[in-house]
């Protein structure tokens, strides 16, 4: 009996919609041989699932499992040297760094900008909010563009766009110009965040190497947050950010594999324009109404606030109808939510990252003091991410998610209970460590899980979904805490954070059924095997029917 075999090293070619994706199953040997492999499957099981196939393959040839394990640890063959891989990972990781840099540091320089540009107090929220709002509302659109055009051009365009508007933002002379530049900066980030995940998720097979690479990617967000605060304290914030963006653009040009048109069949993905318009408009209006409600003259009684909320909710309801009933290629396909536990996990991540937004806005001190307070955040984030990268294939995902939830609850509790004049070492230091545990473990694990679950043609979708959940979590939770703070007291926002973290922990404990991130077949290979198995069973059924008729 023949069996599926894996070549000693995958063919080096650049597939559709990505820079390069190794294909380990040779069509000449695996698919034809699989017809024989699935022959012993029970005749009363006309639709074998992946579990049936996965259990049966090792029984045929144990070396297949060993080879998959080896391939999960090897450097992707598109990278000819270790340095080419290192520079590639650096380039993609810097996209996370830059995102957090332009979020955290801006809150530090905002008081200075309010004075220098004479920004009204009621409008002071928008220079900071415009950036995150544009990112959160357009990620799905840029994820689809990545699936249509490939990750490389969209990623590069995002970096170049961010570079241009970071330079211009440094010359802002009035509040309107600053708001405009911040919003346009957000478009660049929304372009390179999902396509960065797409490029890495497409190049790396499930296994320890992918886990470690995404751990580095996750750590860069922590360093970006820390670096933004540090550079804001030094000065020339926007132009330093522009320099870092230019360096990232240069290393990306040098390190990210370019797609070759001759190796790329035309993409089948198309833009869902009605869905895109209703989703973007709905998210902008809903988040705007929530954020602005705490700063409007009469708060929720201000006429434009409920009007924006009603229009936003109506637009999102229309988007739901379009995505489920009208669109042939919805931005949010139903397959996302039919994946076991995916909806619950995304909700938990939404709440969990929202608590990080609360924590990151707690520190009220001088820039240098805040930098000193956040030093443990960077160090703990680095250590945790590296450890997680090495153990993701050994420890069940549920365990790591529960630890993450406990960290978020602990962080919010410490900040809620801290007495006036409380010691840094007794309260803030452990809260910083717990917050790192809460965010890093879950974000890295879920990014690996989502990119492994989605096929190659939907890696842009994978990147946009995971980043949309994170960005929207921060925006919505911060908006709600703003309302709570203006209506009651600042202390109650921390107790709201405790509740959100506890709800996230409960969801993770019950529905966090994420397997170990061990070496495995890719989603494309599993689908290929399943399709061939079902084809073979149909052929066997037809043959049995013909034999009975002959008899």
PDB file of N, CA, C and O in Angstrom, residues 44-45 74 177 263 373 422 489 520:
ATOM      1  N   UNK A  44     -19.918   2.728   6.366  1.00  0.00           N
ATOM      2  CA  UNK A  44     -21.108   3.440   6.828  1.00  0.00           C
ATOM      3  C   UNK A  44     -20.787   4.881   7.214  1.00  0.00           C
ATOM      4  O   UNK A  44     -21.573   5.535   7.871  1.00  0.00           O
ATOM      5  N   UNK A  45     -19.618   5.353   6.843  1.00  0.00           N
ATOM      6  CA  UNK A  45     -19.250   6.735   7.143  1.00  0.00           C
ATOM      7  C   UNK A  45     -18.988   7.470   5.831  1.00  0.00           C
ATOM      8  O   UNK A  45     -17.850   7.602   5.409  1.00  0.00           O
ATOM      9  N   UNK A  74      11.714  23.530  10.977  1.00  0.00           N
ATOM     10  CA  UNK A  74      12.711  24.020  10.020  1.00  0.00           C
ATOM     11  C   UNK A  74      12.422  25.450   9.568  1.00  0.00           C
ATOM     12  O   UNK A  74      11.283  25.906   9.580  1.00  0.00           O
ATOM     13  N   UNK A 177      -5.722  69.979  11.384  1.00  0.00           N
ATOM     14  CA  UNK A 177      -4.625  69.331  10.664  1.00  0.00           C
ATOM     15  C   UNK A 177      -4.115  68.127  11.442  1.00  0.00           C
ATOM     16  O   UNK A 177      -3.840  67.064  10.859  1.00  0.00           O
ATOM     17  N   UNK A 263       3.891  32.659 -11.009  1.00  0.00           N
ATOM     18  CA  UNK A 263       3.557  31.628 -10.038  1.00  0.00           C
ATOM     19  C   UNK A 263       2.207  31.884  -9.378  1.00  0.00           C
ATOM     20  O   UNK A 263       1.776  31.121  -8.534  1.00  0.00           O
ATOM     21  N   UNK A 373       8.149  53.247  35.288  1.00  0.00           N
ATOM     22  CA  UNK A 373       7.129  52.303  35.738  1.00  0.00           C
ATOM     23  C   UNK A 373       6.934  51.169  34.740  1.00  0.00           C
ATOM     24  O   UNK A 373       6.644  50.039  35.119  1.00  0.00           O
ATOM     25  N   UNK A 422      -0.297  54.667  47.524  1.00  0.00           N
ATOM     26  CA  UNK A 422       0.174  53.295  47.637  1.00  0.00           C
ATOM     27  C   UNK A 422       1.551  53.096  47.029  1.00  0.00           C
ATOM     28  O   UNK A 422       1.943  53.779  46.070  1.00  0.00           O
ATOM     29  N   UNK A 489     -17.300  57.934  39.150  1.00  0.00           N
ATOM     30  CA  UNK A 489     -15.959  58.292  39.635  1.00  0.00           C
ATOM     31  C   UNK A 489     -14.907  57.503  38.866  1.00  0.00           C
ATOM     32  O   UNK A 489     -15.202  56.481  38.236  1.00  0.00           O
ATOM     33  N   UNK A 520       1.886  20.218  12.530  1.00  0.00           N
ATOM     34  CA  UNK A 520       0.691  19.614  11.962  1.00  0.00           C
ATOM     35  C   UNK A 520       0.640  19.947  10.472  1.00  0.00           C
ATOM     36  O   UNK A 520       1.438  20.737   9.959  1.00  0.00           O
TER      37      UNK A 520
END
